[in-house]
Coordinates of C-alpha atoms in Angstrom, one line a residue:
Chain A
M9 CA 0.0 0.0 0.0
Q10 CA 1.1 3.5 -0.6
D11 CA -0.1 6.7 0.9
M12 CA 0.1 8.9 -2.1
A13 CA -2.7 11.4 -2.6
I14 CA -4.7 11.0 -5.8
H15 CA -3.1 13.1 -8.5
P16 CA -5.4 15.3 -10.6
V17 CA -4.1 13.6 -13.8
D18 CA -5.5 10.3 -12.4
W19 CA -8.9 11.8 -12.7
L20 CA -8.2 12.8 -16.3
V21 CA -7.3 9.2 -17.2
I22 CA -10.5 7.7 -15.7
L23 CA -12.9 10.6 -16.7
P24 CA -13.6 9.3 -20.2
V25 CA -15.1 6.2 -18.7
V26 CA -16.7 7.6 -15.5
L27 CA -18.5 10.5 -17.2
P28 CA -20.4 8.6 -19.9
L29 CA -21.3 5.8 -17.4
L30 CA -22.7 8.3 -14.9
G31 CA -24.4 10.1 -17.8
A32 CA -26.0 6.9 -19.0
A33 CA -27.3 6.1 -15.6
L34 CA -28.7 9.6 -15.1
L35 CA -30.3 9.6 -18.6
L36 CA -31.9 6.3 -17.9
M37 CA -33.7 7.9 -15.0
L38 CA -34.8 10.8 -17.1
R39 CA -36.4 8.6 -19.7
E40 CA -39.6 10.6 -19.9
A41 CA -37.9 14.0 -20.5
K42 CA -37.0 13.6 -24.1
E43 CA -35.7 17.1 -24.7
A44 CA -33.6 17.3 -21.5
Q45 CA -32.2 13.9 -22.3
Y46 CA -30.9 15.0 -25.7
W47 CA -29.2 18.1 -24.4
M48 CA -27.7 16.3 -21.4
A49 CA -26.3 13.6 -23.7
L50 CA -24.8 16.3 -25.9
G51 CA -23.4 18.1 -22.9
T52 CA -21.9 14.9 -21.4
V53 CA -20.1 14.1 -24.6
A54 CA -18.9 17.7 -25.1
V55 CA -17.4 17.7 -21.6
L56 CA -15.9 14.3 -22.3
L57 CA -14.4 15.7 -25.5
L58 CA -12.7 18.5 -23.5
G59 CA -11.3 16.0 -21.0
D60 CA -10.0 13.8 -23.8
I61 CA -8.3 16.9 -25.4
A62 CA -6.6 17.7 -22.1
L63 CA -5.5 14.1 -21.7
A64 CA -4.1 13.8 -25.2
T65 CA -2.3 17.1 -24.9
R66 CA -0.8 16.1 -21.6
I67 CA 0.4 12.8 -23.0
A68 CA 1.8 14.3 -26.2
E69 CA 3.9 16.6 -24.0
Q70 CA 4.9 14.4 -21.1
G71 CA 4.5 10.8 -22.2
P72 CA 2.1 8.1 -21.0
V73 CA 0.1 8.4 -17.8
S74 CA -1.2 5.6 -15.6
M75 CA -3.4 5.2 -12.6
T76 CA -4.3 2.1 -10.6
M77 CA -7.6 1.7 -9.0
G78 CA -7.7 2.0 -5.2
N79 CA -4.0 3.0 -5.2
W80 CA -2.8 -0.5 -5.3
L81 CA 0.8 -1.1 -6.3
P82 CA 0.9 -2.3 -9.9
P83 CA 0.9 -5.0 -11.2
F84 CA -1.8 -5.6 -8.5
G85 CA -5.0 -3.8 -9.0
I86 CA -6.6 -2.7 -12.2
S87 CA -4.4 -0.2 -14.1
F88 CA -5.6 2.4 -16.5
T89 CA -2.7 3.4 -18.7
A90 CA -3.2 6.0 -21.5
D91 CA -0.5 6.4 -24.1
L92 CA -0.7 8.6 -27.2
V93 CA -2.5 6.0 -29.4
G94 CA -5.2 5.2 -26.9
A95 CA -5.8 8.8 -25.9
V96 CA -6.0 10.2 -29.4
F97 CA -8.3 7.3 -30.5
A98 CA -10.5 8.0 -27.4
L99 CA -10.5 11.7 -28.4
A100 CA -11.6 10.9 -32.0
A101 CA -14.3 8.5 -30.7
A102 CA -15.7 11.2 -28.5
G103 CA -15.7 13.7 -31.4
V104 CA -17.4 11.3 -33.7
T105 CA -20.0 10.4 -31.1
L106 CA -20.8 14.1 -30.6
L107 CA -21.5 14.6 -34.3
V108 CA -23.6 11.4 -34.5
L109 CA -25.6 12.5 -31.5
V110 CA -26.6 15.7 -33.5
Y111 CA -27.6 13.5 -36.4
L112 CA -29.4 11.1 -34.2
R113 CA -32.1 13.7 -33.5
L114 CA -33.2 13.5 -37.1
D115 CA -32.8 9.8 -37.6
M116 CA -34.5 8.2 -34.6
P117 CA -38.1 7.2 -34.4
D118 CA -39.8 8.6 -31.3
R119 CA -40.2 5.1 -29.8
A120 CA -36.4 4.5 -29.9
R121 CA -35.9 7.8 -28.0
R122 CA -38.2 6.6 -25.3
D123 CA -36.5 3.2 -25.2
G124 CA -33.3 4.8 -24.3
V125 CA -31.2 5.4 -27.3
Y126 CA -29.2 8.2 -25.6
P127 CA -28.1 6.2 -22.5
L128 CA -27.1 3.3 -24.8
V129 CA -25.0 5.7 -27.0
L130 CA -23.2 6.9 -23.8
L131 CA -22.7 3.3 -22.6
L132 CA -21.2 2.4 -25.9
L133 CA -18.9 5.4 -25.7
A134 CA -17.9 4.4 -22.2
G135 CA -17.0 0.9 -23.5
V136 CA -15.0 2.3 -26.4
S137 CA -13.1 4.9 -24.2
G138 CA -12.4 2.2 -21.6
S139 CA -11.0 -0.2 -24.2
F140 CA -8.7 2.5 -25.5
L141 CA -7.4 3.6 -22.1
T142 CA -7.3 0.5 -20.0
G143 CA -3.9 -1.0 -19.1
D144 CA -5.2 -4.4 -18.1
L145 CA -6.2 -7.3 -20.4
F146 CA -9.0 -8.6 -18.3
N147 CA -10.4 -5.0 -18.0
L148 CA -10.3 -4.9 -21.8
Y149 CA -12.5 -7.9 -21.8
V150 CA -15.0 -6.2 -19.6
W151 CA -15.1 -3.1 -21.8
F152 CA -15.6 -5.4 -24.8
E153 CA -18.7 -6.8 -23.1
V154 CA -19.9 -3.3 -22.2
M155 CA -19.7 -2.4 -25.9
L156 CA -21.3 -5.6 -26.9
I157 CA -24.3 -5.1 -24.6
A158 CA -24.7 -1.5 -25.6
S159 CA -24.5 -2.3 -29.3
L160 CA -27.0 -5.1 -29.0
G161 CA -29.4 -2.7 -27.4
L162 CA -28.8 0.0 -30.1
M163 CA -29.2 -2.6 -32.9
V164 CA -32.6 -3.8 -31.8
L165 CA -34.1 -0.3 -31.2
G166 CA -37.0 0.0 -33.6
G167 CA -37.5 -3.8 -33.6
R168 CA -37.9 -4.5 -37.4
N169 CA -37.5 -8.1 -38.5
S170 CA -34.2 -7.3 -40.4
Q171 CA -32.8 -5.6 -37.3
L172 CA -33.4 -8.7 -35.1
D173 CA -32.0 -10.9 -37.8
A174 CA -28.9 -8.8 -38.0
T175 CA -28.6 -8.7 -34.2
V176 CA -28.7 -12.5 -33.9
K177 CA -25.7 -12.8 -36.3
Y178 CA -23.8 -9.9 -34.8
G179 CA -24.4 -11.2 -31.3
F180 CA -23.5 -14.8 -31.9
L181 CA -20.2 -14.1 -33.5
N182 CA -19.1 -11.3 -31.1
F183 CA -20.1 -13.4 -28.1
F184 CA -18.0 -16.2 -29.5
A185 CA -15.1 -13.8 -30.1
T186 CA -15.1 -12.6 -26.5
T187 CA -15.2 -16.2 -25.3
I188 CA -12.1 -16.9 -27.3
F189 CA -10.6 -13.8 -25.8
L190 CA -11.4 -15.0 -22.3
L191 CA -9.8 -18.3 -23.1
S192 CA -6.5 -16.6 -24.1
L193 CA -6.7 -14.5 -20.9
G194 CA -6.9 -17.8 -18.9
L195 CA -3.8 -19.0 -20.7
T196 CA -2.0 -15.7 -20.2
Y197 CA -2.7 -15.7 -16.4
G198 CA -1.7 -19.4 -16.1
T199 CA 1.6 -18.8 -17.9
L200 CA 2.7 -15.3 -16.8
G201 CA 0.7 -14.9 -13.6
T202 CA -0.3 -11.4 -14.6
L203 CA -2.8 -9.6 -16.8
N204 CA -1.4 -6.1 -16.5
M205 CA -0.3 -5.0 -19.9
A206 CA 2.9 -3.3 -18.8
D207 CA 3.7 -6.4 -16.7
I208 CA 3.1 -8.7 -19.7
V209 CA 5.6 -6.6 -21.7
A210 CA 8.1 -7.2 -19.0
K211 CA 7.4 -10.9 -18.4
A212 CA 6.5 -12.3 -21.9
P213 CA 10.1 -12.6 -23.2
A214 CA 11.1 -15.0 -20.4
A215 CA 8.1 -17.3 -21.0
D216 CA 7.9 -20.4 -23.2
P217 CA 7.7 -19.1 -26.8
A218 CA 5.3 -21.9 -27.9
V219 CA 2.7 -21.0 -25.2
M220 CA 3.0 -17.3 -25.9
A221 CA 2.6 -18.0 -29.7
S222 CA -0.7 -19.9 -29.0
I223 CA -1.9 -17.1 -26.8
A224 CA -1.1 -14.6 -29.6
A225 CA -2.9 -16.8 -32.1
L226 CA -6.0 -16.9 -29.9
L227 CA -5.9 -13.1 -29.4
L228 CA -5.5 -12.7 -33.2
L229 CA -8.6 -14.8 -33.8
A230 CA -10.6 -13.0 -31.1
F231 CA -9.6 -9.4 -32.1
G232 CA -9.7 -10.3 -35.8
M233 CA -13.4 -11.4 -35.4
K234 CA -14.1 -8.1 -33.5
A235 CA -12.4 -6.1 -36.3
A236 CA -14.0 -8.2 -39.1
A237 CA -10.7 -9.2 -40.7
F238 CA -10.7 -11.5 -43.6
P239 CA -11.8 -15.1 -42.9
V240 CA -14.0 -14.0 -40.0
N241 CA -15.6 -10.9 -41.5
A242 CA -19.0 -12.3 -42.6
W243 CA -21.0 -10.8 -39.7
L244 CA -20.2 -7.2 -40.5
P245 CA -22.0 -6.8 -43.9
A246 CA -24.8 -9.0 -42.5
S247 CA -25.6 -6.7 -39.6
Y248 CA -24.4 -3.1 -40.0
H249 CA -27.0 -2.2 -42.6
A250 CA -30.0 -3.0 -40.5
P251 CA -30.2 -0.4 -37.7
P252 CA -31.0 3.3 -38.3
A253 CA -28.2 5.0 -40.2
A254 CA -26.9 7.0 -37.2
V255 CA -26.5 3.8 -35.2
S256 CA -24.7 2.0 -37.9
A257 CA -22.5 5.0 -38.4
L258 CA -21.5 4.9 -34.8
M259 CA -20.9 1.2 -34.8
A260 CA -18.9 1.2 -38.1
G261 CA -16.9 4.2 -37.0
L262 CA -16.0 2.9 -33.5
L263 CA -16.5 -0.8 -32.9
T264 CA -14.3 -2.4 -35.5
K265 CA -11.6 0.2 -34.7
V266 CA -11.5 -1.1 -31.1
G267 CA -10.8 -4.5 -32.4
V268 CA -8.0 -3.2 -34.6
Y269 CA -6.6 -1.1 -31.7
A270 CA -6.6 -4.3 -29.4
L271 CA -4.8 -6.2 -32.2
L272 CA -2.3 -3.4 -32.6
R273 CA -1.7 -3.3 -28.8
A274 CA -1.5 -7.1 -28.4
M275 CA 0.6 -7.9 -31.4
T276 CA 3.0 -5.0 -31.5
M277 CA 3.5 -4.1 -27.9
L278 CA 2.6 -7.0 -25.7
L279 CA 3.8 -10.0 -27.7
P280 CA 6.3 -8.8 -30.3
A281 CA 8.1 -12.1 -30.4
S282 CA 4.9 -14.1 -31.0
R283 CA 4.0 -11.6 -33.7
E284 CA 7.0 -12.7 -35.7
V285 CA 5.9 -16.3 -35.4
L286 CA 2.4 -15.3 -36.7
E287 CA 3.7 -13.0 -39.4
P288 CA 2.7 -15.2 -42.3
V289 CA -0.8 -15.5 -40.9
L290 CA -1.0 -11.7 -40.5
V291 CA 0.2 -11.2 -44.0
V292 CA -2.5 -13.5 -45.4
V293 CA -5.2 -12.0 -43.3
A294 CA -4.1 -8.5 -44.4
L295 CA -4.0 -9.3 -48.1
G296 CA -7.3 -11.2 -48.0
T297 CA -9.0 -8.3 -46.2
L298 CA -7.5 -5.7 -48.4
I299 CA -8.7 -7.4 -51.6
L300 CA -12.0 -9.0 -50.5
G301 CA -13.4 -5.9 -48.9
P302 CA -13.6 -3.6 -52.0
L303 CA -14.4 -6.6 -54.2
G304 CA -17.5 -7.2 -52.0
A305 CA -18.3 -3.5 -52.2
I306 CA -18.2 -3.7 -56.0
A307 CA -20.6 -6.7 -56.1
E308 CA -23.0 -5.4 -53.5
T309 CA -26.2 -3.5 -54.4
N310 CA -27.4 -2.6 -51.0
L311 CA -25.9 0.8 -50.2
R312 CA -25.0 0.3 -46.5
R313 CA -23.9 -3.3 -47.1
A314 CA -21.5 -2.0 -49.7
L315 CA -20.2 0.5 -47.2
G316 CA -19.7 -2.4 -44.8
F317 CA -17.4 -4.0 -47.3
L318 CA -15.4 -0.7 -47.5
V319 CA -15.1 -0.8 -43.7
I320 CA -13.6 -4.3 -44.1
G321 CA -11.1 -3.1 -46.7
G322 CA -9.9 -0.4 -44.3
I323 CA -9.4 -3.1 -41.6
G324 CA -7.1 -4.8 -44.1
A325 CA -5.0 -1.6 -44.4
T326 CA -4.5 -1.5 -40.6
V327 CA -3.7 -5.2 -40.4
T328 CA -1.1 -4.5 -43.1
G329 CA 0.6 -2.0 -40.8
I330 CA 0.6 -4.6 -38.0
A331 CA 2.1 -7.2 -40.3
L332 CA 4.8 -4.8 -41.5
N333 CA 5.7 -3.8 -37.9
N334 CA 8.2 -1.0 -38.9
E335 CA 7.9 2.6 -37.9
A336 CA 6.2 3.8 -41.1
G337 CA 3.9 0.8 -41.3
L338 CA 2.7 1.2 -37.7
A339 CA 2.3 5.0 -38.2
G340 CA 0.2 4.1 -41.2
A341 CA -2.0 1.7 -39.2
A342 CA -2.5 4.2 -36.4
T343 CA -3.3 7.1 -38.7
Y344 CA -5.6 4.8 -40.8
V345 CA -7.7 4.1 -37.7
L346 CA -8.2 7.8 -37.1
H347 CA -9.0 8.4 -40.8
A348 CA -11.4 5.5 -40.9
M349 CA -13.2 6.7 -37.7
L350 CA -13.9 10.1 -39.4
T351 CA -14.5 9.0 -43.0
I352 CA -16.5 5.9 -42.5
T353 CA -18.8 7.6 -40.0
G354 CA -19.3 10.4 -42.5
L355 CA -20.1 8.0 -45.3
Y356 CA -22.7 6.2 -43.2
L357 CA -24.3 9.5 -42.3
V358 CA -24.6 10.5 -45.9
A359 CA -25.9 7.1 -46.7
G360 CA -28.7 7.7 -44.2
L361 CA -29.6 11.0 -45.9
I362 CA -29.6 9.2 -49.3
E363 CA -31.9 6.5 -48.0
A364 CA -34.2 9.1 -46.5
M365 CA -34.3 11.0 -49.8
T366 CA -34.8 8.0 -52.1
G367 CA -36.8 5.8 -49.8
E368 CA -34.7 2.9 -50.9
T369 CA -31.8 0.8 -49.6
D370 CA -30.9 -0.7 -53.0
T371 CA -28.6 1.3 -55.2
R372 CA -30.3 0.0 -58.3
R373 CA -33.5 1.9 -57.4
M374 CA -31.7 5.1 -56.4
G375 CA -30.5 7.6 -59.0
G376 CA -31.0 11.2 -60.0
L377 CA -29.9 12.6 -56.6
Y378 CA -27.2 14.8 -58.1
A379 CA -29.8 17.1 -59.6
A380 CA -32.0 17.0 -56.6
A381 CA -29.4 17.4 -53.8
S382 CA -26.0 18.6 -54.8
L383 CA -24.5 19.0 -51.4
P384 CA -24.9 15.4 -50.3
S385 CA -23.5 14.3 -53.6
V386 CA -20.4 16.5 -53.1
L387 CA -19.9 15.2 -49.5
F388 CA -20.3 11.5 -50.6
F389 CA -17.8 12.1 -53.5
V390 CA -15.2 13.7 -51.2
L391 CA -15.6 11.0 -48.5
M392 CA -15.4 8.2 -51.2
L393 CA -12.2 9.7 -52.6
A394 CA -10.9 9.9 -49.0
V395 CA -11.6 6.2 -48.4
A396 CA -9.9 5.2 -51.6
G397 CA -6.9 7.4 -50.6
V398 CA -6.9 10.0 -53.3
P399 CA -4.4 12.8 -52.5
P400 CA -6.0 16.0 -51.3
F401 CA -7.9 14.2 -48.6
L402 CA -7.1 12.5 -45.3
G403 CA -7.1 8.9 -46.6
F404 CA -4.0 9.5 -48.7
W405 CA -1.5 9.9 -45.9
P406 CA -2.1 6.6 -44.0
K407 CA -1.9 4.7 -47.3
L408 CA 1.3 6.6 -48.2
L409 CA 2.8 5.7 -44.9
L410 CA 1.8 2.0 -45.4
V411 CA 3.4 1.9 -48.9
E412 CA 6.5 3.6 -47.4
G413 CA 6.6 1.0 -44.7
G414 CA 6.1 -1.8 -47.2
I415 CA 9.0 -0.5 -49.3
A416 CA 11.2 0.0 -46.2
G417 CA 10.4 -3.7 -45.2
W418 CA 11.0 -4.9 -48.7
A419 CA 14.1 -3.0 -49.9
P420 CA 16.9 -4.3 -47.6
N421 CA 16.6 -8.0 -48.3
W422 CA 13.9 -8.3 -51.0
D423 CA 11.3 -9.5 -48.5
G424 CA 8.5 -11.0 -50.6
W425 CA 5.9 -10.6 -47.8
A426 CA 6.5 -6.8 -47.6
L427 CA 6.4 -6.6 -51.4
A428 CA 3.0 -8.4 -51.4
L429 CA 1.7 -6.1 -48.7
W430 CA 2.5 -2.8 -50.4
V431 CA 1.2 -4.0 -53.7
G432 CA -1.9 -5.1 -51.9
V433 CA -2.4 -1.6 -50.4
L434 CA -2.2 -0.1 -53.9
V435 CA -4.6 -2.7 -55.4
N436 CA -6.9 -2.0 -52.5
A437 CA -6.8 1.7 -53.2
L438 CA -7.7 1.1 -56.9
L439 CA -10.5 -1.4 -56.1
T440 CA -11.9 0.9 -53.5
L441 CA -11.9 3.8 -56.0
I442 CA -13.8 1.6 -58.5
A443 CA -16.3 0.5 -55.9
G444 CA -16.8 4.1 -54.6
S445 CA -17.1 5.8 -57.9
R446 CA -19.5 3.0 -59.0
L447 CA -21.7 3.7 -56.0
W448 CA -21.5 7.4 -56.7
G449 CA -22.4 7.0 -60.3
H450 CA -25.3 4.8 -59.6
I451 CA -26.8 6.9 -56.8
F452 CA -26.1 10.4 -58.0
W453 CA -25.2 10.5 -61.6
R454 CA -27.7 8.1 -63.2
A455 CA -30.9 9.9 -63.9
G456 CA -33.3 7.2 -62.6
H457 CA -33.7 3.5 -61.8
E458 CA -31.6 0.8 -63.3
S459 CA -33.5 -0.3 -66.4
A460 CA -33.5 0.0 -70.2
E461 CA -34.8 3.5 -70.1
N462 CA -32.6 4.8 -67.2
E463 CA -32.6 8.3 -68.7
A464 CA -36.1 8.7 -67.2
P465 CA -35.9 10.8 -64.1
N466 CA -36.3 9.0 -60.7
P467 CA -40.0 9.6 -59.7
D468 CA -39.6 8.6 -56.0
L469 CA -37.2 11.3 -54.8
R470 CA -38.3 13.1 -51.7
R471 CA -37.1 16.5 -50.6
L472 CA -36.0 16.8 -47.0
D473 CA -37.5 19.6 -45.0
R474 CA -35.3 22.4 -43.7
R475 CA -34.7 21.0 -40.3
A476 CA -33.8 17.6 -41.6
T477 CA -31.4 19.1 -44.1
W478 CA -29.6 21.1 -41.4
L479 CA -29.4 18.3 -38.8
G480 CA -28.4 15.8 -41.3
L481 CA -25.9 17.8 -43.3
A482 CA -24.2 19.8 -40.6
P483 CA -22.4 16.8 -38.8
T484 CA -21.5 15.2 -42.1
A485 CA -20.1 18.5 -43.4
V486 CA -18.0 18.9 -40.2
L487 CA -16.6 15.4 -40.7
T488 CA -15.9 16.1 -44.4
L489 CA -14.2 19.4 -43.5
A490 CA -12.0 17.6 -41.0
V491 CA -11.1 15.0 -43.7
F492 CA -10.2 17.8 -46.1
L493 CA -8.3 19.9 -43.6
L494 CA -6.2 17.0 -42.2
G495 CA -5.6 16.1 -45.8
V496 CA -4.1 19.4 -46.9
W497 CA -2.4 20.1 -43.5
P498 CA -1.2 16.7 -42.4
E499 CA 1.6 17.8 -40.0
P500 CA -0.3 17.0 -36.8
L501 CA -1.5 13.7 -38.2
L502 CA 1.9 12.6 -39.3
G503 CA 3.5 13.7 -36.1
F504 CA 0.9 11.7 -34.2
G505 CA 1.6 8.6 -36.4
K506 CA 5.3 8.8 -35.8
Q507 CA 5.0 9.3 -32.1
A508 CA 2.4 6.5 -31.8
A509 CA 4.5 4.0 -33.7
A510 CA 7.6 4.9 -31.6
G511 CA 5.5 4.4 -28.5
L512 CA 4.3 1.0 -29.6
L513 CA 7.7 -0.3 -30.7
Q514 CA 9.6 1.0 -27.7
S515 CA 7.3 0.3 -24.8
A516 CA 9.7 1.5 -22.1
D517 CA 7.8 4.7 -21.5
Y518 CA 4.5 2.8 -21.2
V519 CA 6.0 0.3 -18.7
A520 CA 7.7 3.1 -16.7
A521 CA 4.4 5.1 -16.5
T522 CA 2.6 2.1 -15.0
G523 CA 5.4 1.6 -12.5
V524 CA 5.7 -2.2 -12.5
A525 CA 8.8 -4.2 -11.9
G526 CA 9.6 -2.5 -8.6
G527 CA 9.8 1.0 -10.1
E528 CA 8.6 4.0 -8.2
P529 CA 4.9 4.4 -9.1
Chain B
M26 CA -8.5 -34.0 -9.8
E27 CA -6.5 -32.7 -12.9
L28 CA -8.0 -35.5 -15.0
V29 CA -11.6 -34.8 -13.9
I30 CA -11.2 -31.1 -14.6
S31 CA -9.6 -31.5 -18.0
L32 CA -12.1 -34.1 -19.0
S33 CA -15.0 -31.9 -18.1
I34 CA -13.5 -28.9 -19.9
G35 CA -13.0 -31.1 -22.9
V36 CA -16.5 -32.5 -22.9
L37 CA -18.1 -29.1 -22.3
A38 CA -16.1 -27.5 -25.1
G39 CA -16.7 -30.3 -27.5
S40 CA -20.5 -30.4 -27.0
G41 CA -20.6 -26.6 -27.1
I42 CA -18.8 -26.5 -30.5
W43 CA -21.1 -29.2 -31.9
L44 CA -24.2 -27.3 -30.8
L45 CA -22.7 -24.0 -32.1
L46 CA -22.7 -25.5 -35.6
R47 CA -26.4 -26.4 -35.5
P48 CA -28.9 -24.2 -37.4
R49 CA -31.4 -23.5 -34.5
S50 CA -30.8 -20.4 -32.4
F51 CA -31.7 -22.2 -29.2
Q52 CA -29.0 -24.9 -29.9
V53 CA -26.5 -22.2 -30.7
I54 CA -27.1 -20.2 -27.5
I55 CA -26.8 -23.4 -25.4
G56 CA -23.6 -24.2 -27.3
L57 CA -22.2 -20.8 -26.5
S58 CA -23.1 -21.2 -22.8
L59 CA -21.4 -24.6 -22.7
I60 CA -18.3 -23.1 -24.3
S61 CA -18.2 -20.3 -21.8
Y62 CA -18.6 -22.8 -18.9
A63 CA -15.6 -24.7 -20.3
V64 CA -13.6 -21.4 -20.5
N65 CA -14.7 -20.5 -17.0
L66 CA -13.5 -23.8 -15.6
F67 CA -10.3 -23.4 -17.5
I68 CA -9.7 -19.9 -16.0
F69 CA -10.4 -21.4 -12.6
S70 CA -7.8 -24.1 -13.1
T71 CA -5.1 -21.6 -14.2
G72 CA -4.6 -20.7 -10.6
R73 CA -3.4 -24.4 -10.1
L74 CA -5.7 -26.9 -8.5
K75 CA -5.5 -27.1 -4.8
S76 CA -7.8 -28.4 -2.1
D77 CA -7.9 -27.3 1.5
A78 CA -5.9 -24.2 0.8
A79 CA -7.1 -20.7 1.8
P80 CA -6.5 -17.6 -0.3
I81 CA -5.9 -15.5 2.8
L82 CA -2.3 -14.9 3.8
E83 CA -1.1 -15.5 7.3
T84 CA 2.4 -14.7 8.5
G85 CA 4.8 -17.5 9.0
R86 CA 3.3 -20.1 6.6
D87 CA 4.7 -21.3 3.4
I88 CA 3.3 -19.5 0.4
A89 CA 3.0 -22.7 -1.6
T90 CA 0.1 -23.8 0.6
Y91 CA -2.1 -21.0 -0.5
A92 CA -4.7 -20.9 -3.3
D93 CA -4.4 -18.1 -5.9
P94 CA -7.4 -15.8 -5.4
V95 CA -7.0 -13.9 -8.7
P96 CA -8.5 -16.6 -11.0
Q97 CA -11.4 -16.9 -8.6
A98 CA -12.1 -13.2 -8.9
L99 CA -11.7 -13.4 -12.7
V100 CA -14.0 -16.3 -13.1
L101 CA -16.6 -14.7 -10.9
T102 CA -16.6 -11.7 -13.2
A103 CA -16.7 -13.8 -16.3
I104 CA -19.6 -15.9 -15.0
V105 CA -21.6 -12.8 -14.1
I106 CA -20.9 -11.1 -17.5
G107 CA -21.6 -14.4 -19.4
F108 CA -24.9 -14.9 -17.5
A109 CA -26.0 -11.3 -18.3
M110 CA -25.1 -11.7 -22.0
T111 CA -26.9 -15.0 -22.3
A112 CA -30.0 -13.6 -20.7
L113 CA -30.0 -10.5 -22.9
F114 CA -29.4 -12.5 -25.9
L115 CA -32.2 -15.0 -25.1
V116 CA -34.6 -12.0 -25.2
V117 CA -33.4 -11.0 -28.6
L118 CA -33.7 -14.6 -29.8
L119 CA -37.2 -14.9 -28.4
A120 CA -38.2 -11.6 -30.1
S121 CA -36.8 -12.9 -33.3
R122 CA -38.6 -16.2 -32.9
G123 CA -41.9 -14.3 -32.3
L124 CA -41.5 -12.0 -35.3
T125 CA -40.1 -14.3 -37.9
G126 CA -42.1 -17.4 -36.8
T127 CA -38.9 -19.6 -36.9
D128 CA -36.0 -20.3 -34.7
H129 CA -33.6 -20.8 -37.6
V130 CA -30.5 -18.6 -37.3
D131 CA -31.1 -17.1 -40.7
G132 CA -34.6 -16.1 -39.8
R133 CA -36.2 -18.4 -42.4
E134 CA -36.3 -22.1 -43.1
R135 CA -34.1 -23.3 -46.0

């Protein structure tokens, strides 16, 4: 036991979890007051955003911070350790949630609002922030379950048949993934006697490499399922199109990214030796995800299912960075996660507007939107280019870093894996561009429905009223603006990527912040 | 005791996986529960199996005679979370059964 007073920065580390949890509990009690509920949810997330900014600034200046519940001496007790990757991801998650909350006002049926959509969104955000900031593997499992429960709730709100069907698939596979995660936790504790991440970094090199490799393989399976990476990706396109657009934007923007983050943390920082054993698997997973994602998007005619396949393609790009495991590659993976959070959420929000205006979910029966609503078409076009990685926008820089990392891994000794990876990233960019421009052409450019006489104007277009236009377009426009600004002024982004990669590769700062191995806490 | 524990983990996991591959949602949820029981038993056993050993330290006794309390805490958390998830998920499955009129996991008979 130590008798140190609680440092203010300890509060900052735990605030992103405590605040939304308290908010969710409070909002649940205020279920009848619909207006107050909305503004309180917005206020909670706004305060949380400020807290995240303070935390990220502090970490960027002074390195990782850590606190352990109940002032236990680590590795005992549950540690919350925030390094730059986690803090910046948590910040982006809070920002995205704030914008989606604005949009949610437009998108949700009244019944869903009474059934507690705002508390569930806050609960989801608590789970996401907790996963990004926790320094304990078992605690990560708990946050995964918090996210799973909140997302199950969000998914069934509204209660249409297709939503329940999607929830069944989503639930089964994610439940199974967390069970696998739990199994690997058991193995980890049995082998190392600890679940504190910093302590694992210190103890893993001394353990039996075969056991550590099987732990890493189980973690790869569990997190790969959460992230919807290649052989275990089928649940994502089968479920993300069913709930209201705002909910699927939130889930597509945040949940798979948590899986990728956990993979990044586990493979690169916790078990680097086992990552090398698993490298061929990671390469195959990355390549399969890179290629199959956009191919699925090309073949798909349901708009939001096609976007789901684009999400999967992006997961491939981040797994590429993990497979490369050099500074440029990891910087690419970390910046790609940020980029995907902003861009994919934006795309889903525009998709919601498109579905509201055309009254359809099938791209074959959309068309003619360019003439009817030019602003959404511009937003969709910009975001689509950003997903593909076309230069003036945000998506370009992560992909550039990944290609750079691939060449850096390939050049010294003609490493065939690295060559395959950076060619894969380029092919992914090309296929994504084809898929995205095809979607854009079908929805906006073509005058009417797909048919022999598709020059006939689409008769089913609806105009949105003034309020809907504002509430719907403002959040999307903010996201698109961020995508554009970070694209033309990438210095902060690249700086973050570099620092994040360095922090993941040299975990000494992280371990020192936690204060394990007899160090002064 | 090791043999009994490993056999029961194996049987639970095996039956769970078999049920998981069935097409009915009720079978799949029972399969998931069985697998999570297997995992829970496994986590419990990672603290090494000991009988007649207390997890509370007393001064002056050999540390090797104590049971490890951490896996017990872990498994308790995992049981509670797994129980809550199963209950929540059963509600979803029941709603799906009621709305679609079938308990096939695809929401329709093939």
